[in-house]
PDB file of C-alpha atoms in Angstrom:
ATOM      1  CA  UNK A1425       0.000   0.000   0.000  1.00 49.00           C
ATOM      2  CA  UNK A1426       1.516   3.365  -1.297  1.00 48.00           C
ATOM      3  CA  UNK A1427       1.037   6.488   0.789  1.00 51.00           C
ATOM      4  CA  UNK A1428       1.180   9.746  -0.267  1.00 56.00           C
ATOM      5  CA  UNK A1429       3.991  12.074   0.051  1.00 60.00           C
ATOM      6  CA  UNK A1430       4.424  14.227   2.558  1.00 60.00           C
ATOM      7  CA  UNK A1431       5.654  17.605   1.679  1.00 66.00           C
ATOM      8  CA  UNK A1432       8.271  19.247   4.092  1.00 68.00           C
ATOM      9  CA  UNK A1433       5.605  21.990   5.499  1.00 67.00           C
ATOM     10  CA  UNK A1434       3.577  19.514   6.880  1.00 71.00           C
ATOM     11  CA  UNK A1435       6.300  17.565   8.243  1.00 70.00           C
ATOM     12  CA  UNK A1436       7.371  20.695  10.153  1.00 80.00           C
ATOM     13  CA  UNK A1437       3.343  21.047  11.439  1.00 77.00           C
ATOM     14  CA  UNK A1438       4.222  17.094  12.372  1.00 75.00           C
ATOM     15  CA  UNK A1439       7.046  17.717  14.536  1.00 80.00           C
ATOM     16  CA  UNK A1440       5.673  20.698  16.065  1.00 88.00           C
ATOM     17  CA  UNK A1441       2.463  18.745  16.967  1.00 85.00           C
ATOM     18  CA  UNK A1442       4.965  16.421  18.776  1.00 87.00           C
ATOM     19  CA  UNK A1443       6.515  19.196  20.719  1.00 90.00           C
ATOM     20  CA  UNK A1444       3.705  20.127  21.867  1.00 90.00           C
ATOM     21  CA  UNK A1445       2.940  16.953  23.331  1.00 90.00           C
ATOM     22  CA  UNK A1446       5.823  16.410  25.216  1.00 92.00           C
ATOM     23  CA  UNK A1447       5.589  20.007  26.623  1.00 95.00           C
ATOM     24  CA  UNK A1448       1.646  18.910  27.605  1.00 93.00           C
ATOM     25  CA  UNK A1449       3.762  15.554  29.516  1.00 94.00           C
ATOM     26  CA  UNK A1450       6.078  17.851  31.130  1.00 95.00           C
ATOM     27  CA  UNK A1451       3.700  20.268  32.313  1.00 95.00           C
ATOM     28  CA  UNK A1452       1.695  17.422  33.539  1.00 94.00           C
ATOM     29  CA  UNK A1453       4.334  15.722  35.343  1.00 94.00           C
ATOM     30  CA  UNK A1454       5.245  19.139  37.299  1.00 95.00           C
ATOM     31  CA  UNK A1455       1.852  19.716  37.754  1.00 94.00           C
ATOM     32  CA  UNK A1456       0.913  16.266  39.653  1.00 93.00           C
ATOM     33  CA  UNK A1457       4.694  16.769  41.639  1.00 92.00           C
ATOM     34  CA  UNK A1458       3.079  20.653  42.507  1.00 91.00           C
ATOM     35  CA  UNK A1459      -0.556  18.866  43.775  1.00 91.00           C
ATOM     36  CA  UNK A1460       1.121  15.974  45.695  1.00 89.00           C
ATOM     37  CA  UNK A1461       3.211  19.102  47.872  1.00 87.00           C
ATOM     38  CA  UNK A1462       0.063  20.973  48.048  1.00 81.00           C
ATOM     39  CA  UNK A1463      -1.298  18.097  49.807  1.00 79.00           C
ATOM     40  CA  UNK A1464       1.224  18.293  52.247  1.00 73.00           C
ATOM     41  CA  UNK A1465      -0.730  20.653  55.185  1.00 64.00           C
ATOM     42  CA  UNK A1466      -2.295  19.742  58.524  1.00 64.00           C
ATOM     43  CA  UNK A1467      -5.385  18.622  59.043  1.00 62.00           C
ATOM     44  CA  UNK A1468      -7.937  20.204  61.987  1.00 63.00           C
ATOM     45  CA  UNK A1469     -10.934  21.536  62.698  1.00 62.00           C
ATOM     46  CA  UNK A1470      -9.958  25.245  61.525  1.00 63.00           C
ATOM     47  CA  UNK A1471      -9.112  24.573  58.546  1.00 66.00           C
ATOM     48  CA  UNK A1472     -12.323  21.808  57.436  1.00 71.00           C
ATOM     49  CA  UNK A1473     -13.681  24.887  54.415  1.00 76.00           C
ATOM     50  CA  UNK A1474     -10.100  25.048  53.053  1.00 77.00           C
ATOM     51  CA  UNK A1475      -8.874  21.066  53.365  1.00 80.00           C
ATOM     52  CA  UNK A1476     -12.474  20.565  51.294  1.00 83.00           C
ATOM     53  CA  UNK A1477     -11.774  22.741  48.246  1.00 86.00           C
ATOM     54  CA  UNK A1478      -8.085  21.481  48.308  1.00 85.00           C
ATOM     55  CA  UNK A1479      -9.424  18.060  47.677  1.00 87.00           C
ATOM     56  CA  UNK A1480     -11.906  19.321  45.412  1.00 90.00           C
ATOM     57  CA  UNK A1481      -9.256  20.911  43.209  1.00 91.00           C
ATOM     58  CA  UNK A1482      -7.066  17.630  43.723  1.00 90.00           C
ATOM     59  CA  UNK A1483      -9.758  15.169  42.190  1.00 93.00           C
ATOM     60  CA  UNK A1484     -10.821  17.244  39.171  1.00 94.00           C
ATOM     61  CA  UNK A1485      -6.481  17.862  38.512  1.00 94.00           C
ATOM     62  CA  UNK A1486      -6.188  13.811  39.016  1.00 95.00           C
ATOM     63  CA  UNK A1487      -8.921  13.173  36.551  1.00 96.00           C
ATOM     64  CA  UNK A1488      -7.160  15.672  34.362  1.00 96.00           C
ATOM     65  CA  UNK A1489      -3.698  14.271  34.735  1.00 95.00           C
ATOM     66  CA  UNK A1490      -4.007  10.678  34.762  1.00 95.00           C
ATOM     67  CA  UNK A1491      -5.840  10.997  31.282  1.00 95.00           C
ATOM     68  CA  UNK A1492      -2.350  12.231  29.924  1.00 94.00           C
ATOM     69  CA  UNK A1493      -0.309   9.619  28.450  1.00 93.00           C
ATOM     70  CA  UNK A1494       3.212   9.250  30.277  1.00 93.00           C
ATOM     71  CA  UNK A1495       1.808  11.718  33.394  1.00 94.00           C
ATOM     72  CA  UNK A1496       1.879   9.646  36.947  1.00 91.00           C
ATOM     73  CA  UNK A1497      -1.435  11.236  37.648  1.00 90.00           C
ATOM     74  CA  UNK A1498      -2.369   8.191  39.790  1.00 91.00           C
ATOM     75  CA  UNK A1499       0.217   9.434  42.749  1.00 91.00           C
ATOM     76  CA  UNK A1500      -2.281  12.059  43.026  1.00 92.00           C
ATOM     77  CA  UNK A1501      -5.006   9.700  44.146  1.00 91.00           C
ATOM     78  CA  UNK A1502      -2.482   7.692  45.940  1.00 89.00           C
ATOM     79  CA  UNK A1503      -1.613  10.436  47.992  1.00 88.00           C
ATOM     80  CA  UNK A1504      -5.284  11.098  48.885  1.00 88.00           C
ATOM     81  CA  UNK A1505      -5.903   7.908  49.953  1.00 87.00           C
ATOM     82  CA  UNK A1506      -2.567   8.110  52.337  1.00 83.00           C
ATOM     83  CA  UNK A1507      -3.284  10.980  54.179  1.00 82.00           C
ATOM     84  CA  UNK A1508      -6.758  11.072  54.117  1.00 83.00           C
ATOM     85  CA  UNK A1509      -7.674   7.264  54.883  1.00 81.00           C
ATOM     86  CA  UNK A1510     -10.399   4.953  53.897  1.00 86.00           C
ATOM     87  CA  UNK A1511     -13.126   7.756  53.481  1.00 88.00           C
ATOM     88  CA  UNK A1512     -11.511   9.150  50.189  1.00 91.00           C
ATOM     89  CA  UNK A1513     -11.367   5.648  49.088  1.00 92.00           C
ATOM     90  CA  UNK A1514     -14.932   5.647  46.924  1.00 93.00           C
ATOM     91  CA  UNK A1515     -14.437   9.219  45.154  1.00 94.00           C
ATOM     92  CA  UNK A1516     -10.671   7.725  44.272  1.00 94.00           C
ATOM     93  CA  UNK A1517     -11.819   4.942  43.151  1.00 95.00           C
ATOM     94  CA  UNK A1518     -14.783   6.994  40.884  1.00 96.00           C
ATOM     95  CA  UNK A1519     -12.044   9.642  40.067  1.00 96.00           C
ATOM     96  CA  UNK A1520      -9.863   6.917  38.812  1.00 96.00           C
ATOM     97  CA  UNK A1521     -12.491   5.083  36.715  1.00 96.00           C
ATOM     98  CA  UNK A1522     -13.302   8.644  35.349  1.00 97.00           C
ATOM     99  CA  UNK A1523     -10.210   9.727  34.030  1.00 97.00           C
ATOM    100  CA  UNK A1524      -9.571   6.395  32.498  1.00 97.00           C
ATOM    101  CA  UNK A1525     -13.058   5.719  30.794  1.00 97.00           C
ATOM    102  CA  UNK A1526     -12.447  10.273  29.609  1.00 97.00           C
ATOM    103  CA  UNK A1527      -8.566   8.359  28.002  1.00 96.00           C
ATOM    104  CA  UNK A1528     -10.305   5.879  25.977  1.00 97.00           C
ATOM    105  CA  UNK A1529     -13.217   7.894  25.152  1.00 97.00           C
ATOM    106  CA  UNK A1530     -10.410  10.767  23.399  1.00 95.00           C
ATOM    107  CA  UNK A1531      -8.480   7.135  21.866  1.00 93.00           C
ATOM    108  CA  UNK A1532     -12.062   6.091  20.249  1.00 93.00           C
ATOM    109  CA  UNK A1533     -12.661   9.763  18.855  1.00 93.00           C
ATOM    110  CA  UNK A1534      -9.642  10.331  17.239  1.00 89.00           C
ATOM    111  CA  UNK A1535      -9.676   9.665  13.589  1.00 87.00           C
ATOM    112  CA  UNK A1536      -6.979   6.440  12.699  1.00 82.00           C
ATOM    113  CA  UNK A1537      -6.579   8.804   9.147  1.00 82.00           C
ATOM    114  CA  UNK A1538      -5.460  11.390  11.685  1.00 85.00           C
ATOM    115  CA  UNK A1539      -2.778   9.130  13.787  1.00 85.00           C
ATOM    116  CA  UNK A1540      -1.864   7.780  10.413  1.00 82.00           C
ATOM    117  CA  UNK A1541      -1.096  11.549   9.046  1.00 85.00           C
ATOM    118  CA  UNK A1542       0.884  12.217  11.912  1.00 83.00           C
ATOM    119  CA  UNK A1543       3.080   9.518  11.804  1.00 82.00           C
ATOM    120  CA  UNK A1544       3.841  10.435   8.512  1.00 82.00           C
ATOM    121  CA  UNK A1545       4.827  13.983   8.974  1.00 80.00           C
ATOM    122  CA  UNK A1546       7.049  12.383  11.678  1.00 81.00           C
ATOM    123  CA  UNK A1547       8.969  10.226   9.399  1.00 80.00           C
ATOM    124  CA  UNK A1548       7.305   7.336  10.893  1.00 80.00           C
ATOM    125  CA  UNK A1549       6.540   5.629   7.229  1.00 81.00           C
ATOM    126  CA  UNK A1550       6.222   1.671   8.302  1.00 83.00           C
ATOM    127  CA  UNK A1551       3.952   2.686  11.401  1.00 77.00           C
ATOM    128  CA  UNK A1552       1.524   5.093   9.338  1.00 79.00           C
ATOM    129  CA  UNK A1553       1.565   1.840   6.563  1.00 82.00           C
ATOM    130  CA  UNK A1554       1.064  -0.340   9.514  1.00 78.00           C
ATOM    131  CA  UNK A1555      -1.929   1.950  11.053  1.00 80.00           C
ATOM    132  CA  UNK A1556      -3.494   2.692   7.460  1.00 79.00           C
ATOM    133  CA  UNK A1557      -4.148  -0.942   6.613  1.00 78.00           C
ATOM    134  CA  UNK A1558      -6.447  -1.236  10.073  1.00 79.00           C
ATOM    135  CA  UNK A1559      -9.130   1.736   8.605  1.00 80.00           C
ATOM    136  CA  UNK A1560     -12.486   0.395   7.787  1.00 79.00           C
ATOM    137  CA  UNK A1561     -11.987  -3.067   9.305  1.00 80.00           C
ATOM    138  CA  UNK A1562     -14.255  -4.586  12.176  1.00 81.00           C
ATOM    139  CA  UNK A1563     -12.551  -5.942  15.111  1.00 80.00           C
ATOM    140  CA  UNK A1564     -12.910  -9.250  14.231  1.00 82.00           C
ATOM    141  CA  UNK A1565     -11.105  -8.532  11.033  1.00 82.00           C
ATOM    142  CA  UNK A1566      -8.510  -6.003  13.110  1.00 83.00           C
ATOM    143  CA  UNK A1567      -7.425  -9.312  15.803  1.00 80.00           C
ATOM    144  CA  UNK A1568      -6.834 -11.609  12.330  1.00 79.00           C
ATOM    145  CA  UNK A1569      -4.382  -8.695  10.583  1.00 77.00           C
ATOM    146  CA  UNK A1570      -2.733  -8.559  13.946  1.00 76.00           C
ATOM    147  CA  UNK A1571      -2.410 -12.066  14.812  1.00 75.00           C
ATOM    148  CA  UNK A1572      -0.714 -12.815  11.168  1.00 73.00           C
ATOM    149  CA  UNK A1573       1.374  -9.696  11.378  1.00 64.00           C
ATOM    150  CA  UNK A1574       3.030 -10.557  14.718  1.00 64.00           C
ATOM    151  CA  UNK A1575       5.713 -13.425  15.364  1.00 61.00           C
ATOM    152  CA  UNK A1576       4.259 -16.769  15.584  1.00 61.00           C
ATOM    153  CA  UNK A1577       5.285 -16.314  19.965  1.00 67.00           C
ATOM    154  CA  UNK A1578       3.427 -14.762  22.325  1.00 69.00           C
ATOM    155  CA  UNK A1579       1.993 -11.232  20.460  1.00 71.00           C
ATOM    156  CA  UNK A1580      -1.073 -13.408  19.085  1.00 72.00           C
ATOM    157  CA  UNK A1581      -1.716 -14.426  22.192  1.00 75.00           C
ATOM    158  CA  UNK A1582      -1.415 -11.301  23.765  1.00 75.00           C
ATOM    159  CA  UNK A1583      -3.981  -9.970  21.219  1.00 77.00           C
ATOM    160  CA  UNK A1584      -6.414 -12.335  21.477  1.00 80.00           C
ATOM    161  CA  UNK A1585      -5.998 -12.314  25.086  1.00 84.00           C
ATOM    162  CA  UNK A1586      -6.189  -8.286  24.852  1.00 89.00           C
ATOM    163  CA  UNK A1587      -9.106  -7.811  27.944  1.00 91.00           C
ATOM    164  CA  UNK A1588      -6.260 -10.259  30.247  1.00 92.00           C
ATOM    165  CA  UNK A1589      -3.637  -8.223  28.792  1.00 91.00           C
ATOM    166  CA  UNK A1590      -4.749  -4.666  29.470  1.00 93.00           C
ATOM    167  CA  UNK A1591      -6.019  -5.856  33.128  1.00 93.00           C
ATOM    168  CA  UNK A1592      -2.153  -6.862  34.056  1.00 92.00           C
ATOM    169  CA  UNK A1593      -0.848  -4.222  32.066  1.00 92.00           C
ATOM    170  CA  UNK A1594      -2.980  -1.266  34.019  1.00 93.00           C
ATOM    171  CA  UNK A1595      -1.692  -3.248  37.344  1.00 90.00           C
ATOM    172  CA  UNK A1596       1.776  -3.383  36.277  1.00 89.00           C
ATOM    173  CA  UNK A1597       4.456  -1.681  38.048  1.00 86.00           C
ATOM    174  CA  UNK A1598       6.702   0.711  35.278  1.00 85.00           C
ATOM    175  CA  UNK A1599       4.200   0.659  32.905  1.00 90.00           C
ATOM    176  CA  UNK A1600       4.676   4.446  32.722  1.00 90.00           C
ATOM    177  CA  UNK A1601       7.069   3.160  29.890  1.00 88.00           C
ATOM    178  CA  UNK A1602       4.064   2.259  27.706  1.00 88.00           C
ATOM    179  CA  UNK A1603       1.806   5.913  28.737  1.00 92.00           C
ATOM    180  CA  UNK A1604       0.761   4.704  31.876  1.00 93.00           C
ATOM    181  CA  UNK A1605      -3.197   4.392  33.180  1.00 93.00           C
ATOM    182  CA  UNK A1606      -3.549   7.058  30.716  1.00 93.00           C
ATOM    183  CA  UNK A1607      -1.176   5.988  27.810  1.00 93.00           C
ATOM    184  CA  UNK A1608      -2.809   2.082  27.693  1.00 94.00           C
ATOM    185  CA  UNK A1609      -6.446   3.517  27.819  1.00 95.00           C
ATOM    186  CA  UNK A1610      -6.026   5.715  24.938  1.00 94.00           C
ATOM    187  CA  UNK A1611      -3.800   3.180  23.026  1.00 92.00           C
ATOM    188  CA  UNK A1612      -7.181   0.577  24.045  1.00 93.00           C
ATOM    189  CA  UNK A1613      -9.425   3.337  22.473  1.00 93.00           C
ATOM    190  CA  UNK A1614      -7.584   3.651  19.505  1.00 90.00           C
ATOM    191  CA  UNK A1615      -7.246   0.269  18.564  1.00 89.00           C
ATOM    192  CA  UNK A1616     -11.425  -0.270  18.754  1.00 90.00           C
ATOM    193  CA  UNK A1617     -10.799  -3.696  19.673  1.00 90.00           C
ATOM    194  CA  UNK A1618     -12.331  -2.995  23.065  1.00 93.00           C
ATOM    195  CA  UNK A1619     -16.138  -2.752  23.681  1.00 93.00           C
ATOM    196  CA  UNK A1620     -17.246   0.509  26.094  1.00 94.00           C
ATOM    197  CA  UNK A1621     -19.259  -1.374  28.497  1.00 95.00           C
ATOM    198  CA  UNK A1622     -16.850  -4.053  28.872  1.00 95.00           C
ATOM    199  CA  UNK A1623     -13.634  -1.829  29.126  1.00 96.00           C
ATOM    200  CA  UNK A1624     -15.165  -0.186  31.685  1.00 96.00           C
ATOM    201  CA  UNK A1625     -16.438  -3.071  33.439  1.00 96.00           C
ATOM    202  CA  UNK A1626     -12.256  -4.116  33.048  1.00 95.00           C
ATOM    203  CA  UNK A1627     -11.218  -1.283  34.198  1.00 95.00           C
ATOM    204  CA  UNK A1628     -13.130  -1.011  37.750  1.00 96.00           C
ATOM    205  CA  UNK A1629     -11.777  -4.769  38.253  1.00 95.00           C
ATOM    206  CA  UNK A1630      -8.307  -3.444  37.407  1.00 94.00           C
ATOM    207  CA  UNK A1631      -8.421  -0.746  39.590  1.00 94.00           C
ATOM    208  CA  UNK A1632      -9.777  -2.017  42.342  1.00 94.00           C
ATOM    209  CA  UNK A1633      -7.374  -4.049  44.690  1.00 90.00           C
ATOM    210  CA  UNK A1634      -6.049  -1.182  46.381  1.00 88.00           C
ATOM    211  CA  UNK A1635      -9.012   0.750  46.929  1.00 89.00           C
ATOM    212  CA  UNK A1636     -10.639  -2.437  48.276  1.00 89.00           C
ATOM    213  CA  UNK A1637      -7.261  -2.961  50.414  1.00 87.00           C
ATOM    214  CA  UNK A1638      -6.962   0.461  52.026  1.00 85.00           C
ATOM    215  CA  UNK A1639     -11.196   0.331  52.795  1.00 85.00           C
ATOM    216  CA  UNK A1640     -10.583  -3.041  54.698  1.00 83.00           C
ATOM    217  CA  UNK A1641      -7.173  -2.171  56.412  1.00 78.00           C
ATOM    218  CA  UNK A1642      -6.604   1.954  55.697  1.00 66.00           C
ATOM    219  CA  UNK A1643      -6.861   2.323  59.261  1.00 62.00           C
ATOM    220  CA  UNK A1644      -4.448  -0.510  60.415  1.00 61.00           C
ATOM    221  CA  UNK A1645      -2.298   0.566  58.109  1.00 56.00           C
ATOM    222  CA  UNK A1646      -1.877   3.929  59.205  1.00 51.00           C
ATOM    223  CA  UNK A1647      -1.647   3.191  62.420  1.00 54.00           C
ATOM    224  CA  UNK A1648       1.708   1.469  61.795  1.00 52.00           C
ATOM    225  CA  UNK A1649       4.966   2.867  62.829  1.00 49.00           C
ATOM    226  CA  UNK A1650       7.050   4.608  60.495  1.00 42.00           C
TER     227      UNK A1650
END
């Protein structure tokens, strides 16, 4: 499959496209290292009004951040749940499934002609051919391209097994490698080989062992010496 050239103004409008992108990770990363340190305050009586908006401006920021591919937005909620115990567990927990579900909601509404066109202003040729041979196909059809394009190993399985897959892979410590909670949502949104109903039925199972930990033992737990 031939694609079209791409002349050398829109390959500048590519790379600039990718600047930008890494300058939205950056920000984001300082942004979710300048909301953990805001987090860091004492907590009384006096100050009830104040500690409320501060965790009001926390959740919408982590729902906000941990969309972002490659932003640990998810220390935000961890944070929460340290200091504050097991009663920010549930709005963590909804925050969390949130920001993911808003992720692959962006992947599903991006245009693959778009991704494709990028990749091509970025000199990216074999992954724009890759990417342009999956437009118009059904999922069914997308898993058998994939599973005869991969090495005969464990990719096909992987790709069959994609709902197993993503579960480990949200779970998985360093996957900020791969775009983090963000990254793999919007990756699982692009590829449209994931249902709505049932990603987000995957991710509330994938994001739920720690939640379900801290409501169970958040108390013990913080009442062990440092």
């Amino acid at each position: 499959m031939m694609l079209p050239t791409v002349p050398e103004h829109r390959r500048l409008v590519g790379f600039l496209k990718l600047g930008v992108f890494v300058a939205i990770v950056v920000v984001g990363n300082l942004m979710t290292r300048g909301v953990i340190d805001g987090l860091d305050l004492n907590i009384r009586p006096s100050n009830e009004p104040a500690l409320h908006r501060i965790i009001m401006i926390s959740m919408a920021a982590y729902i906000l951040l941990m969309a972002i591919p490659f932003v640990p937005g998810v220390e935000i909620g961890l944070a929460l749940m340290m200091i504050l115990g097991p009663k920010i567990v549930p709005l963590v927990f909804i925050c969390t499934l949130t920001s993911l579900c808003l992720a692959y909601l962006i992947g599903r509404l991006v245009p693959e002609s778009s991704i494709a066109q990028f990749l091509r202003e970025v000199r990216l040729e074999r992954a724009a051919k890759f990417l342009a041979g999956f437009e118009g196909l059904t999922p069914e059809q997308r898993i058998v391209r994939l599973t005869e394009r991969t090495p005969r190993k464990w990719l096909p399985w992987l790709v069959r097994h994609r709902y197993v897959t993503l579960l480990v892979a949200i779970n998985l410590p360093g996957n900020m490698v791969v775009g983090g909670g963000g990254g793999l949502a919007m990756m699982a949104g692009m590829s449209r080989l994931f249902s709505p109903f049932a990603f987000v039925l995957l991710v509330a199972v994938a994001i739920s062992p720690i939640p379900i930990l801290l409501l169970l033992f958040g108390d013990a737990i913080a009442s062990w010496p440092i």
